[in-house]
Amino acid sequence: MKKKLWICCMFMALMFIVGTTEVKAAKADDEWNYEKDEKFTVGAFTYSTVTSLDENEIWIYNVKVDRSNPEYKILDIPEFLDGKKVTRIGLGSVLKKPIRYEVCDECYCGTLLGGCLCYPDGNGSVAGWIDKITLPETVEIIETAAFAGMRNIKSIAIPSKVTVIDEGVFKNCSNLKTVTIPDSLTEINAMAFEGCYKIKTINQSAQYEIKDKCVIRKKDHALVYVLPQKGK
């Protein structure tokens, strides 16, 4: 009987370890090699990246667009680059890279396509060139202001491991109409959708419910966002 109980306990412990491994979060800020700065070109896009210290994950912090490529309007972020899983998107404020594109000297956070939180359409309105963006399920962290200024995108699906939509992530995405959020999402910054005047649909999830065009966090019934009343 004791032997069977021991075997059962060992099995449960093993299952716990396996389960924990499967939901392991993306690398913390101090687990990246900020000196290993590499670029990879896929189709119309050149991705500037840094790699995790264990060489398993990659962080895309900037994207250059080649308008001579007919596919430049559709930004399909790859799951893997150089054999490493893409888990983090955007420049943010942690990554100390000299990317300001002469837009703003004081902004603490740049966008994926070269603007900044203050002027997301910066650097020749590159963000406005993109009509559609898709994110792979490998992405776990989306940095502040990452997609700001992408005024032509109409829908976005947030990957299932993302837990936070931070400040200005979709700032001035003025034609965004549909946002699909995962059950993993626990926080939506009050300024995440600033300037998004056409949003019609945000789905309900395990953490959020929609009532009378209001996005409400279930755990404390906090109002986090109100859908535009006259979206077209």
PDB file of C-alpha atoms in Angstrom:
ATOM      1  CA  MET A   1       0.000   0.000   0.000  1.00  0.00           C
ATOM      2  CA  LYS A   2       2.821   2.380   0.921  1.00  0.00           C
ATOM      3  CA  LYS A   3       4.617   1.517  -2.311  1.00  0.00           C
ATOM      4  CA  LYS A   4       1.514   2.316  -4.370  1.00  0.00           C
ATOM      5  CA  LEU A   5       1.050   5.593  -2.503  1.00  0.00           C
ATOM      6  CA  TRP A   6       4.693   6.513  -3.131  1.00  0.00           C
ATOM      7  CA  ILE A   7       4.365   5.768  -6.855  1.00  0.00           C
ATOM      8  CA  CYS A   8       1.170   7.863  -7.011  1.00  0.00           C
ATOM      9  CA  CYS A   9       2.870  10.790  -5.281  1.00  0.00           C
ATOM     10  CA  MET A  10       5.864  10.603  -7.624  1.00  0.00           C
ATOM     11  CA  PHE A  11       3.565  10.549 -10.648  1.00  0.00           C
ATOM     12  CA  MET A  12       1.663  13.617  -9.440  1.00  0.00           C
ATOM     13  CA  ALA A  13       4.924  15.460  -8.749  1.00  0.00           C
ATOM     14  CA  LEU A  14       6.148  14.643 -12.266  1.00  0.00           C
ATOM     15  CA  MET A  15       2.913  15.893 -13.800  1.00  0.00           C
ATOM     16  CA  PHE A  16       3.232  19.122 -11.820  1.00  0.00           C
ATOM     17  CA  ILE A  17       6.774  19.660 -13.099  1.00  0.00           C
ATOM     18  CA  VAL A  18       5.727  19.003 -16.688  1.00  0.00           C
ATOM     19  CA  GLY A  19       2.757  21.360 -16.350  1.00  0.00           C
ATOM     20  CA  THR A  20       4.957  24.068 -14.858  1.00  0.00           C
ATOM     21  CA  THR A  21       7.424  23.741 -17.728  1.00  0.00           C
ATOM     22  CA  GLU A  22       4.662  24.154 -20.289  1.00  0.00           C
ATOM     23  CA  VAL A  23       3.465  27.480 -18.899  1.00  0.00           C
ATOM     24  CA  LYS A  24       6.921  28.921 -18.191  1.00  0.00           C
ATOM     25  CA  ALA A  25       6.876  32.680 -18.722  1.00  0.00           C
ATOM     26  CA  ALA A  26       9.022  34.580 -21.181  1.00  0.00           C
ATOM     27  CA  LYS A  27      12.476  35.603 -20.033  1.00  0.00           C
ATOM     28  CA  ALA A  28      12.780  38.278 -17.372  1.00  0.00           C
ATOM     29  CA  ASP A  29      14.537  41.556 -18.187  1.00  0.00           C
ATOM     30  CA  ASP A  30      17.869  40.344 -16.812  1.00  0.00           C
ATOM     31  CA  GLU A  31      17.818  37.128 -18.867  1.00  0.00           C
ATOM     32  CA  TRP A  32      18.588  38.758 -22.218  1.00  0.00           C
ATOM     33  CA  ASN A  33      21.918  39.343 -23.933  1.00  0.00           C
ATOM     34  CA  TYR A  34      21.520  43.005 -24.851  1.00  0.00           C
ATOM     35  CA  GLU A  35      24.901  42.997 -26.575  1.00  0.00           C
ATOM     36  CA  LYS A  36      23.875  40.344 -29.080  1.00  0.00           C
ATOM     37  CA  ASP A  37      22.060  42.542 -31.560  1.00  0.00           C
ATOM     38  CA  GLU A  38      21.184  40.763 -34.808  1.00  0.00           C
ATOM     39  CA  LYS A  39      19.063  41.443 -37.883  1.00  0.00           C
ATOM     40  CA  PHE A  40      17.072  38.915 -39.895  1.00  0.00           C
ATOM     41  CA  THR A  41      15.249  39.583 -43.155  1.00  0.00           C
ATOM     42  CA  VAL A  42      12.074  37.657 -43.966  1.00  0.00           C
ATOM     43  CA  GLY A  43      10.215  38.805 -47.068  1.00  0.00           C
ATOM     44  CA  ALA A  44       9.528  42.535 -46.916  1.00  0.00           C
ATOM     45  CA  PHE A  45      10.656  42.907 -43.306  1.00  0.00           C
ATOM     46  CA  THR A  46      13.981  43.159 -41.509  1.00  0.00           C
ATOM     47  CA  TYR A  47      13.738  42.342 -37.820  1.00  0.00           C
ATOM     48  CA  SER A  48      16.155  43.830 -35.287  1.00  0.00           C
ATOM     49  CA  THR A  49      16.517  41.474 -32.333  1.00  0.00           C
ATOM     50  CA  VAL A  50      18.267  40.527 -29.131  1.00  0.00           C
ATOM     51  CA  THR A  51      18.609  36.962 -27.842  1.00  0.00           C
ATOM     52  CA  SER A  52      18.035  35.411 -24.428  1.00  0.00           C
ATOM     53  CA  LEU A  53      21.103  34.353 -22.466  1.00  0.00           C
ATOM     54  CA  ASP A  54      20.213  30.687 -22.892  1.00  0.00           C
ATOM     55  CA  GLU A  55      19.881  31.169 -26.694  1.00  0.00           C
ATOM     56  CA  ASN A  56      16.326  29.779 -26.723  1.00  0.00           C
ATOM     57  CA  GLU A  57      14.234  32.938 -27.166  1.00  0.00           C
ATOM     58  CA  ILE A  58      14.378  36.050 -29.303  1.00  0.00           C
ATOM     59  CA  TRP A  59      13.006  39.553 -28.797  1.00  0.00           C
ATOM     60  CA  ILE A  60      11.991  41.602 -31.856  1.00  0.00           C
ATOM     61  CA  TYR A  61      12.383  45.267 -30.976  1.00  0.00           C
ATOM     62  CA  ASN A  62      12.253  46.958 -34.385  1.00  0.00           C
ATOM     63  CA  VAL A  63      11.013  46.226 -37.894  1.00  0.00           C
ATOM     64  CA  LYS A  64      12.202  47.822 -41.126  1.00  0.00           C
ATOM     65  CA  VAL A  65       9.844  47.713 -44.099  1.00  0.00           C
ATOM     66  CA  ASP A  66      10.926  47.236 -47.729  1.00  0.00           C
ATOM     67  CA  ARG A  67       8.248  48.870 -49.848  1.00  0.00           C
ATOM     68  CA  SER A  68       9.735  47.436 -53.031  1.00  0.00           C
ATOM     69  CA  ASN A  69       8.400  44.051 -51.923  1.00  0.00           C
ATOM     70  CA  PRO A  70       4.714  43.667 -52.931  1.00  0.00           C
ATOM     71  CA  GLU A  71       3.962  41.903 -49.617  1.00  0.00           C
ATOM     72  CA  TYR A  72       4.992  44.864 -47.457  1.00  0.00           C
ATOM     73  CA  LYS A  73       1.443  45.687 -46.292  1.00  0.00           C
ATOM     74  CA  ILE A  74       1.011  42.429 -44.354  1.00  0.00           C
ATOM     75  CA  LEU A  75       3.250  42.057 -41.299  1.00  0.00           C
ATOM     76  CA  ASP A  76       3.216  38.402 -40.291  1.00  0.00           C
ATOM     77  CA  ILE A  77       5.515  38.135 -37.274  1.00  0.00           C
ATOM     78  CA  PRO A  78       7.373  34.778 -37.459  1.00  0.00           C
ATOM     79  CA  GLU A  79       7.231  32.189 -34.671  1.00  0.00           C
ATOM     80  CA  PHE A  80      10.960  31.526 -34.920  1.00  0.00           C
ATOM     81  CA  LEU A  81      14.027  33.451 -36.066  1.00  0.00           C
ATOM     82  CA  ASP A  82      17.415  31.750 -36.273  1.00  0.00           C
ATOM     83  CA  GLY A  83      15.845  28.713 -34.623  1.00  0.00           C
ATOM     84  CA  LYS A  84      14.833  30.718 -31.553  1.00  0.00           C
ATOM     85  CA  LYS A  85      11.261  31.217 -30.336  1.00  0.00           C
ATOM     86  CA  VAL A  86       9.908  34.779 -30.694  1.00  0.00           C
ATOM     87  CA  THR A  87       8.474  35.630 -27.271  1.00  0.00           C
ATOM     88  CA  ARG A  88       8.734  39.409 -26.977  1.00  0.00           C
ATOM     89  CA  ILE A  89       7.699  42.236 -29.325  1.00  0.00           C
ATOM     90  CA  GLY A  90       8.443  45.974 -29.236  1.00  0.00           C
ATOM     91  CA  LEU A  91      11.130  48.349 -28.035  1.00  0.00           C
ATOM     92  CA  GLY A  92       9.650  49.275 -24.674  1.00  0.00           C
ATOM     93  CA  SER A  93      11.579  51.187 -22.049  1.00  0.00           C
ATOM     94  CA  VAL A  94      13.780  48.366 -20.721  1.00  0.00           C
ATOM     95  CA  LEU A  95      15.678  47.687 -23.927  1.00  0.00           C
ATOM     96  CA  LYS A  96      18.322  50.429 -24.107  1.00  0.00           C
ATOM     97  CA  LYS A  97      18.645  50.849 -27.845  1.00  0.00           C
ATOM     98  CA  PRO A  98      19.380  54.193 -29.534  1.00  0.00           C
ATOM     99  CA  ILE A  99      16.226  54.195 -31.645  1.00  0.00           C
ATOM    100  CA  ARG A 100      14.532  57.560 -31.743  1.00  0.00           C
ATOM    101  CA  TYR A 101      14.585  58.327 -35.488  1.00  0.00           C
ATOM    102  CA  GLU A 102      14.799  62.055 -34.764  1.00  0.00           C
ATOM    103  CA  VAL A 103      11.161  62.001 -33.708  1.00  0.00           C
ATOM    104  CA  CYS A 104      11.299  62.752 -30.006  1.00  0.00           C
ATOM    105  CA  ASP A 105      14.278  63.220 -27.686  1.00  0.00           C
ATOM    106  CA  GLU A 106      12.317  62.787 -24.472  1.00  0.00           C
ATOM    107  CA  CYS A 107      10.008  59.840 -25.110  1.00  0.00           C
ATOM    108  CA  TYR A 108      10.779  56.828 -22.951  1.00  0.00           C
ATOM    109  CA  CYS A 109       9.323  54.312 -25.343  1.00  0.00           C
ATOM    110  CA  GLY A 110       9.531  53.662 -29.084  1.00  0.00           C
ATOM    111  CA  THR A 111       7.167  51.762 -31.351  1.00  0.00           C
ATOM    112  CA  LEU A 112       7.923  48.634 -33.343  1.00  0.00           C
ATOM    113  CA  LEU A 113       8.069  50.561 -36.623  1.00  0.00           C
ATOM    114  CA  GLY A 114      10.107  53.580 -35.570  1.00  0.00           C
ATOM    115  CA  GLY A 115       7.823  56.151 -34.005  1.00  0.00           C
ATOM    116  CA  CYS A 116       7.489  56.789 -30.296  1.00  0.00           C
ATOM    117  CA  LEU A 117       4.720  56.982 -27.731  1.00  0.00           C
ATOM    118  CA  CYS A 118       4.422  60.751 -28.231  1.00  0.00           C
ATOM    119  CA  TYR A 119       4.469  60.580 -32.050  1.00  0.00           C
ATOM    120  CA  PRO A 120       3.537  57.024 -33.067  1.00  0.00           C
ATOM    121  CA  ASP A 121       3.284  57.953 -36.753  1.00  0.00           C
ATOM    122  CA  GLY A 122       6.907  59.117 -36.767  1.00  0.00           C
ATOM    123  CA  ASN A 123       9.676  58.249 -39.206  1.00  0.00           C
ATOM    124  CA  GLY A 124       7.701  59.034 -42.350  1.00  0.00           C
ATOM    125  CA  SER A 125       4.477  57.412 -41.139  1.00  0.00           C
ATOM    126  CA  VAL A 126       5.897  53.933 -41.699  1.00  0.00           C
ATOM    127  CA  ALA A 127       3.282  52.536 -39.303  1.00  0.00           C
ATOM    128  CA  GLY A 128       0.589  53.613 -41.758  1.00  0.00           C
ATOM    129  CA  TRP A 129       1.982  51.331 -44.449  1.00  0.00           C
ATOM    130  CA  ILE A 130       0.799  48.198 -42.652  1.00  0.00           C
ATOM    131  CA  ASP A 131      -2.741  46.972 -43.378  1.00  0.00           C
ATOM    132  CA  LYS A 132      -2.616  43.749 -41.360  1.00  0.00           C
ATOM    133  CA  ILE A 133      -0.516  42.290 -38.557  1.00  0.00           C
ATOM    134  CA  THR A 134      -0.567  38.757 -37.183  1.00  0.00           C
ATOM    135  CA  LEU A 135       1.189  37.622 -34.019  1.00  0.00           C
ATOM    136  CA  PRO A 136       2.373  34.053 -33.394  1.00  0.00           C
ATOM    137  CA  GLU A 137       1.241  32.101 -30.355  1.00  0.00           C
ATOM    138  CA  THR A 138       4.835  32.100 -29.110  1.00  0.00           C
ATOM    139  CA  VAL A 139       4.600  35.800 -28.140  1.00  0.00           C
ATOM    140  CA  GLU A 140       4.162  36.363 -24.399  1.00  0.00           C
ATOM    141  CA  ILE A 141       5.106  40.023 -23.913  1.00  0.00           C
ATOM    142  CA  ILE A 142       4.010  43.027 -25.978  1.00  0.00           C
ATOM    143  CA  GLU A 143       5.931  46.154 -25.056  1.00  0.00           C
ATOM    144  CA  THR A 144       4.456  49.605 -24.417  1.00  0.00           C
ATOM    145  CA  ALA A 145       3.389  51.405 -27.641  1.00  0.00           C
ATOM    146  CA  ALA A 146       4.456  48.437 -29.793  1.00  0.00           C
ATOM    147  CA  PHE A 147       1.791  48.826 -32.507  1.00  0.00           C
ATOM    148  CA  ALA A 148       0.966  52.497 -32.023  1.00  0.00           C
ATOM    149  CA  GLY A 149       0.246  54.429 -35.189  1.00  0.00           C
ATOM    150  CA  MET A 150      -0.780  51.430 -37.315  1.00  0.00           C
ATOM    151  CA  ARG A 151      -3.813  53.327 -38.501  1.00  0.00           C
ATOM    152  CA  ASN A 152      -4.798  50.904 -41.264  1.00  0.00           C
ATOM    153  CA  ILE A 153      -5.088  47.665 -39.306  1.00  0.00           C
ATOM    154  CA  LYS A 154      -8.688  46.607 -38.730  1.00  0.00           C
ATOM    155  CA  SER A 155      -8.334  43.616 -36.410  1.00  0.00           C
ATOM    156  CA  ILE A 156      -5.877  42.059 -34.004  1.00  0.00           C
ATOM    157  CA  ALA A 157      -5.742  38.746 -32.149  1.00  0.00           C
ATOM    158  CA  ILE A 158      -3.689  38.784 -28.961  1.00  0.00           C
ATOM    159  CA  PRO A 159      -1.695  35.535 -28.474  1.00  0.00           C
ATOM    160  CA  SER A 160      -2.912  33.169 -25.771  1.00  0.00           C
ATOM    161  CA  LYS A 161       0.062  33.624 -23.404  1.00  0.00           C
ATOM    162  CA  VAL A 162      -0.017  37.430 -23.243  1.00  0.00           C
ATOM    163  CA  THR A 163      -1.118  38.703 -19.816  1.00  0.00           C
ATOM    164  CA  VAL A 164      -0.883  42.489 -20.226  1.00  0.00           C
ATOM    165  CA  ILE A 165      -1.881  45.056 -22.871  1.00  0.00           C
ATOM    166  CA  ASP A 166       0.262  47.972 -21.796  1.00  0.00           C
ATOM    167  CA  GLU A 167       0.033  51.732 -22.295  1.00  0.00           C
ATOM    168  CA  GLY A 168      -0.308  52.924 -25.876  1.00  0.00           C
ATOM    169  CA  VAL A 169       0.051  49.475 -27.460  1.00  0.00           C
ATOM    170  CA  PHE A 170      -2.641  50.385 -29.990  1.00  0.00           C
ATOM    171  CA  LYS A 171      -2.484  54.170 -29.717  1.00  0.00           C
ATOM    172  CA  ASN A 172      -3.881  55.896 -32.833  1.00  0.00           C
ATOM    173  CA  CYS A 173      -4.814  52.626 -34.537  1.00  0.00           C
ATOM    174  CA  SER A 174      -7.731  54.652 -35.780  1.00  0.00           C
ATOM    175  CA  ASN A 175      -9.320  51.984 -38.008  1.00  0.00           C
ATOM    176  CA  LEU A 176      -9.067  49.128 -35.534  1.00  0.00           C
ATOM    177  CA  LYS A 177     -12.507  47.516 -35.199  1.00  0.00           C
ATOM    178  CA  THR A 178     -12.056  44.050 -33.715  1.00  0.00           C
ATOM    179  CA  VAL A 179      -9.847  42.965 -30.819  1.00  0.00           C
ATOM    180  CA  THR A 180      -9.623  39.327 -29.764  1.00  0.00           C
ATOM    181  CA  ILE A 181      -8.260  38.873 -26.248  1.00  0.00           C
ATOM    182  CA  PRO A 182      -7.197  35.575 -24.640  1.00  0.00           C
ATOM    183  CA  ASP A 183      -8.249  34.093 -21.304  1.00  0.00           C
ATOM    184  CA  SER A 184      -4.670  34.664 -20.088  1.00  0.00           C
ATOM    185  CA  LEU A 185      -5.074  38.455 -20.220  1.00  0.00           C
ATOM    186  CA  THR A 186      -5.216  39.933 -16.702  1.00  0.00           C
ATOM    187  CA  GLU A 187      -4.486  43.610 -17.309  1.00  0.00           C
ATOM    188  CA  ILE A 188      -5.573  46.193 -19.894  1.00  0.00           C
ATOM    189  CA  ASN A 189      -3.990  49.605 -19.416  1.00  0.00           C
ATOM    190  CA  ALA A 190      -6.482  52.472 -19.465  1.00  0.00           C
ATOM    191  CA  MET A 191      -4.505  54.087 -22.319  1.00  0.00           C
ATOM    192  CA  ALA A 192      -3.945  50.921 -24.350  1.00  0.00           C
ATOM    193  CA  PHE A 193      -6.528  51.902 -26.985  1.00  0.00           C
ATOM    194  CA  GLU A 194      -6.079  55.677 -26.966  1.00  0.00           C
ATOM    195  CA  GLY A 195      -7.211  57.142 -30.282  1.00  0.00           C
ATOM    196  CA  CYS A 196      -8.975  53.936 -31.380  1.00  0.00           C
ATOM    197  CA  TYR A 197     -12.347  55.457 -32.247  1.00  0.00           C
ATOM    198  CA  LYS A 198     -13.799  52.661 -34.383  1.00  0.00           C
ATOM    199  CA  ILE A 199     -13.534  49.611 -32.141  1.00  0.00           C
ATOM    200  CA  LYS A 200     -16.804  47.695 -32.300  1.00  0.00           C
ATOM    201  CA  THR A 201     -15.914  44.352 -30.782  1.00  0.00           C
ATOM    202  CA  ILE A 202     -13.814  43.082 -27.890  1.00  0.00           C
ATOM    203  CA  ASN A 203     -14.682  39.537 -26.947  1.00  0.00           C
ATOM    204  CA  GLN A 204     -15.476  38.338 -23.449  1.00  0.00           C
ATOM    205  CA  SER A 205     -12.810  36.220 -21.759  1.00  0.00           C
ATOM    206  CA  ALA A 206     -12.099  34.441 -18.487  1.00  0.00           C
ATOM    207  CA  GLN A 207     -10.954  37.733 -16.965  1.00  0.00           C
ATOM    208  CA  TYR A 208     -13.179  40.294 -18.709  1.00  0.00           C
ATOM    209  CA  GLU A 209     -16.832  40.723 -19.590  1.00  0.00           C
ATOM    210  CA  ILE A 210     -18.607  43.180 -21.875  1.00  0.00           C
ATOM    211  CA  LYS A 211     -21.714  45.033 -20.665  1.00  0.00           C
ATOM    212  CA  ASP A 212     -23.311  47.919 -22.552  1.00  0.00           C
ATOM    213  CA  LYS A 213     -20.087  48.609 -24.486  1.00  0.00           C
ATOM    214  CA  CYS A 214     -18.069  48.576 -21.270  1.00  0.00           C
ATOM    215  CA  VAL A 215     -15.114  46.254 -20.768  1.00  0.00           C
ATOM    216  CA  ILE A 216     -15.241  45.181 -17.118  1.00  0.00           C
ATOM    217  CA  ARG A 217     -12.653  43.199 -15.182  1.00  0.00           C
ATOM    218  CA  LYS A 218     -14.482  40.355 -13.475  1.00  0.00           C
ATOM    219  CA  LYS A 219     -12.409  39.987 -10.325  1.00  0.00           C
ATOM    220  CA  ASP A 220     -13.118  43.488  -9.011  1.00  0.00           C
ATOM    221  CA  HIS A 221     -15.810  44.744 -11.432  1.00  0.00           C
ATOM    222  CA  ALA A 222     -13.487  47.576 -12.499  1.00  0.00           C
ATOM    223  CA  LEU A 223     -14.315  49.479 -15.670  1.00  0.00           C
ATOM    224  CA  VAL A 224     -11.201  49.355 -17.859  1.00  0.00           C
ATOM    225  CA  TYR A 225     -12.439  50.537 -21.251  1.00  0.00           C
ATOM    226  CA  VAL A 226     -15.542  51.887 -22.944  1.00  0.00           C
ATOM    227  CA  LEU A 227     -16.117  51.016 -26.574  1.00  0.00           C
ATOM    228  CA  PRO A 228     -16.676  54.028 -28.852  1.00  0.00           C
ATOM    229  CA  GLN A 229     -20.365  54.837 -29.117  1.00  0.00           C
ATOM    230  CA  LYS A 230     -20.292  55.752 -32.800  1.00  0.00           C
ATOM    231  CA  GLY A 231     -17.729  53.429 -34.343  1.00  0.00           C
ATOM    232  CA  LYS A 232     -18.133  52.985 -38.078  1.00  0.00           C
TER     233      LYS A 232
END
